[in-house]
Coordinates of C-alpha atoms in Angstrom, one line a residue:
X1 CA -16.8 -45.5 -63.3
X2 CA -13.0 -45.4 -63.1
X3 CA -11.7 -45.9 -59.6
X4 CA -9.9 -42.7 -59.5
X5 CA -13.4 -40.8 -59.7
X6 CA -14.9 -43.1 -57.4
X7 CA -12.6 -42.5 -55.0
X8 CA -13.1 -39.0 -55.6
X9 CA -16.7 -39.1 -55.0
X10 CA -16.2 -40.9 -52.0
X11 CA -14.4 -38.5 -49.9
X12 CA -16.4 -35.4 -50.4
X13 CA -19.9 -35.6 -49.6
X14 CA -21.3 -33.1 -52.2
X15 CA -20.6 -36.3 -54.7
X16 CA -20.9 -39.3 -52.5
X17 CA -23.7 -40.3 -50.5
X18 CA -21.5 -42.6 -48.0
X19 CA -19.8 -40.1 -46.5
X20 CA -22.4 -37.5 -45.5
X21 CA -22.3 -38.9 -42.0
X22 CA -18.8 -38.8 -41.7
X23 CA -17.2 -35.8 -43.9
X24 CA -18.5 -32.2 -42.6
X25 CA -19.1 -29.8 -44.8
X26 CA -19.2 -26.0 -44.1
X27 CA -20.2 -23.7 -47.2
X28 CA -19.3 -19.9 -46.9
X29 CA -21.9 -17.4 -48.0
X30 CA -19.2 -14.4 -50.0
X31 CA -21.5 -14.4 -53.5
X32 CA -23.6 -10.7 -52.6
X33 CA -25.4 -10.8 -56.6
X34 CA -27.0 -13.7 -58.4
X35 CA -26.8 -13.8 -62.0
X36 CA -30.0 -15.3 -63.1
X37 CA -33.3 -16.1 -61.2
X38 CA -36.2 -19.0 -62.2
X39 CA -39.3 -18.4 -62.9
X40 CA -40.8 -20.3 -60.5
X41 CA -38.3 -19.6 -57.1
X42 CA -40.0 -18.8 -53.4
X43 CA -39.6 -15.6 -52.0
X44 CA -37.4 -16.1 -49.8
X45 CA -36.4 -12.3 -50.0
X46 CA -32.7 -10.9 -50.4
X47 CA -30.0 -12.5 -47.6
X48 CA -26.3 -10.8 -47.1
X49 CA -23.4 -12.0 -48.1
X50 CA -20.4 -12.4 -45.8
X51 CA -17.2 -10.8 -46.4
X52 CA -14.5 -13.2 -46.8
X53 CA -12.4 -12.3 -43.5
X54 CA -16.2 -12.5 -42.1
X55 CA -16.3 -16.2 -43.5
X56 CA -12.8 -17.0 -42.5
X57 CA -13.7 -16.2 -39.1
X58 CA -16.7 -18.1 -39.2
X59 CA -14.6 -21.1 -40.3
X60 CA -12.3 -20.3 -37.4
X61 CA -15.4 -20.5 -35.1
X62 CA -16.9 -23.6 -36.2
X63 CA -13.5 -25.5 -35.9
X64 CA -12.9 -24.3 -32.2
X65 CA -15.7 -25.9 -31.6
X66 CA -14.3 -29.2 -33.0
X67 CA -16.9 -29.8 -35.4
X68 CA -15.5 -32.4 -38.1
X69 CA -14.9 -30.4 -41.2
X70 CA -13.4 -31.2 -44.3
X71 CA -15.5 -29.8 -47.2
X72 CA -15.1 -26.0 -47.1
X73 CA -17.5 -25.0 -50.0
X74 CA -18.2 -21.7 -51.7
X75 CA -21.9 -21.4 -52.3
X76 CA -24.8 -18.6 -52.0
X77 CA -26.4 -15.7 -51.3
X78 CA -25.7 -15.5 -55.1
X79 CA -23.6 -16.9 -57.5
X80 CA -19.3 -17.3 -56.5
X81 CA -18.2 -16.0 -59.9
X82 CA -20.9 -12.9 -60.1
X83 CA -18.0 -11.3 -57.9
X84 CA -15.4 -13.6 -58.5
X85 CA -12.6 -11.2 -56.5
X86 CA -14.9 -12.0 -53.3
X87 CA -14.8 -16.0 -54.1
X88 CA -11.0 -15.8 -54.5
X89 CA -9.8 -14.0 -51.8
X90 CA -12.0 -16.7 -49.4
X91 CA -11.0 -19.2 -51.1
X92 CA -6.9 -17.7 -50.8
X93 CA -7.6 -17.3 -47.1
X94 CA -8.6 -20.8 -46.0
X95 CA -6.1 -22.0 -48.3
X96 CA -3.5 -20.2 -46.7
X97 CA -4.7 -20.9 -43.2
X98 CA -6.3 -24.3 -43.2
X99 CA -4.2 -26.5 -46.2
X100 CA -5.7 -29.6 -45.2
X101 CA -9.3 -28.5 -45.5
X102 CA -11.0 -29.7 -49.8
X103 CA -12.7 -26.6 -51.1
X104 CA -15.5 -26.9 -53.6
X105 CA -17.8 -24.4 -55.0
X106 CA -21.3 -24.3 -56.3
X107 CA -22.3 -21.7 -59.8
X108 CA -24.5 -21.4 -62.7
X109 CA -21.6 -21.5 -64.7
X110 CA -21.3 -18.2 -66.3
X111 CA -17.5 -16.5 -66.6
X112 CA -16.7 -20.2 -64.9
X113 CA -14.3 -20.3 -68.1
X114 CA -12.3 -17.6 -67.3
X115 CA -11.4 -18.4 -63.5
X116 CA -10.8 -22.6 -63.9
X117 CA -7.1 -23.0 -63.8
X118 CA -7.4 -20.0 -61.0
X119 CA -9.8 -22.2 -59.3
X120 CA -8.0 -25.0 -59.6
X121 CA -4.2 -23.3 -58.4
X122 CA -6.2 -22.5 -55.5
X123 CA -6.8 -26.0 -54.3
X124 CA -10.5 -26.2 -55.4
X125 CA -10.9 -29.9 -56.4
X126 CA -15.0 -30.4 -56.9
X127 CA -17.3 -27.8 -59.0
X128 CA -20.7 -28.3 -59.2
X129 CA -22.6 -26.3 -61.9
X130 CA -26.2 -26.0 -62.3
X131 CA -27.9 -26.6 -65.4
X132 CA -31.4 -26.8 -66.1
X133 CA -31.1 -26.5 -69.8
X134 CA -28.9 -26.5 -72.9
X135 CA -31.2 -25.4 -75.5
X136 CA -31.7 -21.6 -75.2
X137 CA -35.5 -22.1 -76.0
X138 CA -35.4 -24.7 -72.7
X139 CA -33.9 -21.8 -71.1
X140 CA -36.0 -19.3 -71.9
X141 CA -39.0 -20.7 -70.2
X142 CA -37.1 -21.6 -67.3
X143 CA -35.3 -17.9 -66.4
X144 CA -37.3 -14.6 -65.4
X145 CA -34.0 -12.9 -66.3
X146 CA -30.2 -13.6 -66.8
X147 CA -27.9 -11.1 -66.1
X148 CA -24.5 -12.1 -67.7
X149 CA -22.6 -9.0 -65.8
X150 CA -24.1 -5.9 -64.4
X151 CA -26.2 -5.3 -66.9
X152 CA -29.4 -6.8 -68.1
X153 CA -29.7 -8.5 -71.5
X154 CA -33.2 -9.6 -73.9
X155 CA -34.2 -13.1 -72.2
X156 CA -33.5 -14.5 -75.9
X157 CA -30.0 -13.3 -76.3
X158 CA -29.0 -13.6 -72.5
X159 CA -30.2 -17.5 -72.7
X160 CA -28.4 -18.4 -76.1
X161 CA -25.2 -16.9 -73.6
X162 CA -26.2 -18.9 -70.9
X163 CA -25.7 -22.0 -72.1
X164 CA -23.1 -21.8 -74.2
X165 CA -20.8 -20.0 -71.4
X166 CA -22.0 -23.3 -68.7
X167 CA -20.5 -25.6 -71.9
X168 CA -17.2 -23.7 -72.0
X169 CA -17.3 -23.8 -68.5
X170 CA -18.2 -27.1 -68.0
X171 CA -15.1 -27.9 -70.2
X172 CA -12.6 -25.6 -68.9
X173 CA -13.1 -27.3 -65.2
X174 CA -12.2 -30.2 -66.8
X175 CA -9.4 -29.4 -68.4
X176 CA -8.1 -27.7 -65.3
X177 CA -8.3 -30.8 -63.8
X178 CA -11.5 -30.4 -61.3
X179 CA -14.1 -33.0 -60.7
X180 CA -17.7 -31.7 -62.0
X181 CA -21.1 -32.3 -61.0
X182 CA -24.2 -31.0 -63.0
X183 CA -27.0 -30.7 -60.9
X184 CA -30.4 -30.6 -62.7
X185 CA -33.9 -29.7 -61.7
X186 CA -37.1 -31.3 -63.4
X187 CA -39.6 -28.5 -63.6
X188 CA -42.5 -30.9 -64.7
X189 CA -43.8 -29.5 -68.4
X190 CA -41.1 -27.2 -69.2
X191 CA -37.6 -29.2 -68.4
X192 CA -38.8 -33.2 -68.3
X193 CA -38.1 -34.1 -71.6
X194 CA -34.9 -32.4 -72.0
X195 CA -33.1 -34.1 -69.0
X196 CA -31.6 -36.9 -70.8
X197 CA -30.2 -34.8 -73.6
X198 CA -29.0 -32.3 -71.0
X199 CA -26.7 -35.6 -69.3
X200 CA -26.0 -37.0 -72.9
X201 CA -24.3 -32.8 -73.3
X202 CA -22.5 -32.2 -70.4
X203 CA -21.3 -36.3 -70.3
X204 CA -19.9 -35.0 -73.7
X205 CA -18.0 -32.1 -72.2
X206 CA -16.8 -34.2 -69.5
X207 CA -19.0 -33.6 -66.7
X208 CA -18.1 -36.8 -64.0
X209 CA -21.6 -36.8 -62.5
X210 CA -25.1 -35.6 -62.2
X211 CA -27.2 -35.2 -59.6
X212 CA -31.5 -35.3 -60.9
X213 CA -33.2 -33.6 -58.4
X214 CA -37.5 -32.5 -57.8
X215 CA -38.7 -29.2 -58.0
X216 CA -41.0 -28.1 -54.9
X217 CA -43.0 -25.4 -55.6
X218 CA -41.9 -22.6 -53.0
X219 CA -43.9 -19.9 -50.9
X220 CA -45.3 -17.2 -53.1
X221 CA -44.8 -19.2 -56.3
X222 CA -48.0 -18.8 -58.9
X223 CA -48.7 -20.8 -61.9
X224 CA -45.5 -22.3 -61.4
X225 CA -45.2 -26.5 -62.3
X226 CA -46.6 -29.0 -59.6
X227 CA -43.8 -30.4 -57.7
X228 CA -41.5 -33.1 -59.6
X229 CA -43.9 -36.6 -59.4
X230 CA -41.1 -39.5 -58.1
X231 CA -42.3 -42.0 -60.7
X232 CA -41.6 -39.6 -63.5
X233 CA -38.0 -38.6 -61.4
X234 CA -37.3 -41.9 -61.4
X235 CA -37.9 -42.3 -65.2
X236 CA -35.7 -39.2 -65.9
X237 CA -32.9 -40.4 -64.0
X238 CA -33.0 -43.8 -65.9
X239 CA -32.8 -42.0 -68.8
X240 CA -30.1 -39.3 -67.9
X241 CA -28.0 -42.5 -66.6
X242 CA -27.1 -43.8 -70.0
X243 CA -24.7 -41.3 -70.7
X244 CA -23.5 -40.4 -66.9
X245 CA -23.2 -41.4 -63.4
X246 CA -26.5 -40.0 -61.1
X247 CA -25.9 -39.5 -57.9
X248 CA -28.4 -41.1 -55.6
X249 CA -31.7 -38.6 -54.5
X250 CA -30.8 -36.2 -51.3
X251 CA -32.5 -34.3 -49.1
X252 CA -30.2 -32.1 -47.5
X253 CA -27.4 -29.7 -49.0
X254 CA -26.8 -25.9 -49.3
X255 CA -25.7 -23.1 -47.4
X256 CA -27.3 -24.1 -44.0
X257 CA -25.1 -27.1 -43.5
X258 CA -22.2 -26.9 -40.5
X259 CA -20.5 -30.1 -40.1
X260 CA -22.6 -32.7 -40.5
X261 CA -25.7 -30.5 -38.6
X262 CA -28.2 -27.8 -40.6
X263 CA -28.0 -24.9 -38.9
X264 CA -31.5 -24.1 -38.5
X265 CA -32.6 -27.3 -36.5
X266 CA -32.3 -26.8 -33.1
X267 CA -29.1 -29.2 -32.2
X268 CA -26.9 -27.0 -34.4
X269 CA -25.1 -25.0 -31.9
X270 CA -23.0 -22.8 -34.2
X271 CA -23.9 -18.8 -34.4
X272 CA -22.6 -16.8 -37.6
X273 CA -21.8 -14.0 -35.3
X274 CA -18.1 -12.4 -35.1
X275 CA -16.4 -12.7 -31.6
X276 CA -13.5 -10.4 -29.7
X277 CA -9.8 -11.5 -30.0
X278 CA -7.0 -10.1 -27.8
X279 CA -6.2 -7.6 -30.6
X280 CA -10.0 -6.4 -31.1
X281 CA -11.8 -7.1 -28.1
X282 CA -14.5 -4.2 -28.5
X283 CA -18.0 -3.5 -30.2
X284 CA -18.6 -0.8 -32.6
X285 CA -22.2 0.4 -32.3
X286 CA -23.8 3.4 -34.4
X287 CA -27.1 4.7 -33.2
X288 CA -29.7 7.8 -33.2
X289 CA -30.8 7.1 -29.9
X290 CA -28.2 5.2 -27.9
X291 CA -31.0 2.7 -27.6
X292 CA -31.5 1.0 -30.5
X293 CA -28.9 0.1 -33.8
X294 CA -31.0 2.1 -35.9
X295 CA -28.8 4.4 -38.1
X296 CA -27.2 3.3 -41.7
X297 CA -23.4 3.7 -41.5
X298 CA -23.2 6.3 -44.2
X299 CA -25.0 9.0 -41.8
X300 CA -23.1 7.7 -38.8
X301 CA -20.6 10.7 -37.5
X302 CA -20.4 9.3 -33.8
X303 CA -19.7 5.5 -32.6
X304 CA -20.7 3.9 -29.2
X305 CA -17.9 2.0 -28.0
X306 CA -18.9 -1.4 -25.9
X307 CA -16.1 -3.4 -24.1
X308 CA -15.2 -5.9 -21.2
X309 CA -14.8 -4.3 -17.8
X310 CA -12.4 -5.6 -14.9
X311 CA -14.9 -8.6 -13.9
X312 CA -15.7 -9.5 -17.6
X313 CA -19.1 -7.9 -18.2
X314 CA -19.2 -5.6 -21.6
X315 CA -20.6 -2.0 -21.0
X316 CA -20.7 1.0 -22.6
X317 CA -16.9 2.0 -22.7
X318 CA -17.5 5.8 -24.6
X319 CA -17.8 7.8 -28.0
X320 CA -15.7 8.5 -30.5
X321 CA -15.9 11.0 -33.3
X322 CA -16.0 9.2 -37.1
X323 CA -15.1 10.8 -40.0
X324 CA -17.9 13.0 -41.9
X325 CA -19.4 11.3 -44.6
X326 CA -18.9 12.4 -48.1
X327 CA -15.1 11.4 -48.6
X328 CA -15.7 8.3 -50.4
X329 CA -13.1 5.2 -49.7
X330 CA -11.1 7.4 -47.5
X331 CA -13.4 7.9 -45.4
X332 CA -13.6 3.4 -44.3
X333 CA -10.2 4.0 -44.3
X334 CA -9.9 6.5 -41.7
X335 CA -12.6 4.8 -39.9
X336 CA -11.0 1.7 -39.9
X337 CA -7.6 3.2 -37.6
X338 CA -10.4 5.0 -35.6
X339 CA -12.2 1.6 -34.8
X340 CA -8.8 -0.7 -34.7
X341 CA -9.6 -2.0 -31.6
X342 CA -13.3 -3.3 -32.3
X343 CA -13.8 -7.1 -33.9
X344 CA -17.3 -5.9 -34.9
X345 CA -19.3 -2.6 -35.7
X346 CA -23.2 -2.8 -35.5
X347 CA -25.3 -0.8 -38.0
X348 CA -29.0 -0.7 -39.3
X349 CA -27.6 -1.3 -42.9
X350 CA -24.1 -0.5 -44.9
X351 CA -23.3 -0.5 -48.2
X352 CA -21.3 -2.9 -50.1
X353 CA -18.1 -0.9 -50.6
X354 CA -17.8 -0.2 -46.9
X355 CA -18.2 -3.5 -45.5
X356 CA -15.6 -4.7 -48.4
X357 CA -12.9 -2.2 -47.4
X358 CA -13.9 -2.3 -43.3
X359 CA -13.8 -6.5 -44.0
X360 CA -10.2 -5.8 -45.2
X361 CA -9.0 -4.1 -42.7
X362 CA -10.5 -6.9 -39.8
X363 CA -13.7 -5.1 -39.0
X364 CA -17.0 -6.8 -39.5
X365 CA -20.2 -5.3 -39.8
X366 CA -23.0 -6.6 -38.5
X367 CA -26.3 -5.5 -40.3
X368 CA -29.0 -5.4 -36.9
X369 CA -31.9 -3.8 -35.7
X370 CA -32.0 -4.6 -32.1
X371 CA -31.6 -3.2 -28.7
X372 CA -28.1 -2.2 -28.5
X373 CA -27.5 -3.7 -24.8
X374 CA -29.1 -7.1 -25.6
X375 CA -27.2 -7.4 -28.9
X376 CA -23.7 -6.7 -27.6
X377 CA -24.7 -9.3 -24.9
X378 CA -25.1 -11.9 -27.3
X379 CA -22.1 -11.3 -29.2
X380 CA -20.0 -11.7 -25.6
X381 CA -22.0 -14.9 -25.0
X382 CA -24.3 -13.4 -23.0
X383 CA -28.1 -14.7 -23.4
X384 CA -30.4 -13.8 -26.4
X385 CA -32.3 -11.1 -25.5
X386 CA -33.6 -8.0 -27.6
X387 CA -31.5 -8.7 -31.1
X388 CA -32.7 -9.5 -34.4
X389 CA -29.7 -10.2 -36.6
X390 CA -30.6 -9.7 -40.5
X391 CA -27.4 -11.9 -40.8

């Protein structure tokens, strides 16, 4: 290993296993749409995405709260370059507002190609690609389906695309300068045996290092593989290490990490919830019953306004009339000058397009189906009573 990439893995903890209790990491949920599923995933069910002014404020958040990050990474619901104008303008935002700060980003690999030298203008130094196969026949077995772009295309043909698009893009990070990690998952019976030629491939593209990891069968999963055996990981990595660096087993990565915590264990202490500013220091709230968020923001014509009184507490401030649905983008427009004063607008669900054009304009939109009262509490810091936030 030349001392230059070692170096390189050792700052940035995706790459290096030194550092993970030092370097924090936050990754930013923007991808809304995978592009290909396993077989043999959990049902963990659909999660939102963030918008990327959502994300940036997130980011803004976390470091308020002085938790040590360096690593901002791009990563999840889906995959970063499924909706590549999403990944860039988050990645152009913390750029712009936090130059310090590495940015790395996690995809299958698919139209990677076509966005490297964008990627890398942008200040992204790591990429880490995931790879499970490079013979189509390998990947075959492994996908339910790949979906190269919006539309769906024979298993056969859309694998044969698969991996030749993850070995241009494997090379084009490389040329654009980026350090690249291949992370690989043995699915015991279907993948085992193809490890070592899928290191000896991407070594030969470039790839700096790989990272051999088990499978564990998820919740739901049916006559899927039995989880990865560590004495046959072991032999795999052995093998795969004749043509590239491993990087050591891990437990933890992925989108729940904030700083060096997981934000689902209990000492994490950092909410993904928006929060008032001088400029915006209302809530948004759209409701059948002025009880409960309970309407979509398509059939929404009226909006309860929630603000900070004299001594601090938020109550309900009044209504104001939104624009009738039916006018397309113009309509979030319109809405957007109509709600200029409000950080965060509450809704039972919203479609993509308006929470991309409201995000754009400052206004996130919380996707909720609690008590209206409780949840405004909590987004003022009050306690948690009587929300359940889908996000």
């Amino acid at each position: 290993m030349s001392k230059t990439t070692a170096e390189e893995y050792a700052s940035h903890p995706c790459f290096g296993m030194t550092v993970r209790k030092t370097v924090g990491r936050l990754h930013l949920p923007v991808a809304p749409r995978a592009n290909a599923r396993i077989r043999f995933a959990g049902n963990d069910g659909p999660r939102p995405a963030m918008m990327p002014e959502e994300a940036l404020n997130w980011l803004d958040h976390v470091l308020e709260q002085d938790k040590p990050i360096g690593i901002v990474g791009i990563t999840g619901p889906g995959d970063p370059l499924t909706a590549p104008d999403l990944t860039l303008r988050t990645l152009r935002l913390v750029r712009d507002k936090y130059p310090d700060l590495s940015l790395c980003l996690t995809t299958l690999g698919m139209n990677g190609a076509e966005y490297a030298e964008e990627l890398a203008d942008l200040g992204v130094s790591h990429v880490t690609v995931l790879v499970d196969a490079v013979d189509p026949e390998v990947a075959e077995k492994l996908y339910a389906w790949i979906r190269p772009a919006r539309h769906t295309l024979p298993l056969k043909e859309a694998a044969e695309l698969l991996v030749t698009d993850q070995a241009r893009s494997v090379a084009a990070f490389k040329r654009a300068g980026l350090t690249v990690k291949v992370n690989t998952t043995v699915y015991p019976g279907y993948n085992a045996g193809h490890v070592e030629r899928i290191a000896s491939t991407m070594a030969g593209l470039g790839a700096d290092i790989m990272a051999v990891v088990p499978y564990h069968p998820g919740e739901g999963v049916e006559d899927g593989p039995a989880a990865t055996d560590l004495e046959l990981l072991s032999e795999i990595r052995e093998r795969a290490g004749r043509h590239i660096d491993i990087m050591p087993g891990f437990d933890e990565c992925g989108v729940e990490l904030v700083g060096l915590e997981v934000a689902g264990k209990p000492e994490a202490k950092v909410a993904v919830l928006p929060k008032p500013t001088r400029e915006r220091p209302n809530v948004a709230v759209v409701s059948s019953n002025g009880m409960e968020v309970d309407l979509h923001l398509g059939h929404a014509v009226k909006a309860m306004i929630y603000g900070p009184r004299g001594d601090g507490l938020a109550c309900l401030l009044g209504m104001r009339d939104l624009p009738e649905p039916g006018a397309g983008a113009r309509r979030w427009e319109e809405l957007s000058e109509i709600l200029h004063d409000c950080f965060v607008l509450l809704a039972a669900s919203a479609g993509e397009n308006p929470r991309r054009i409201l995000s754009r304009k400052g206004l996130s939109v919380l996707i909720t189906d609690g008590e209206i009262e409780g949840t405004v509490d909590v987004l003022y810091g009050g306690g948690k009573k009587g929300k359940k936030n889908k996000k």
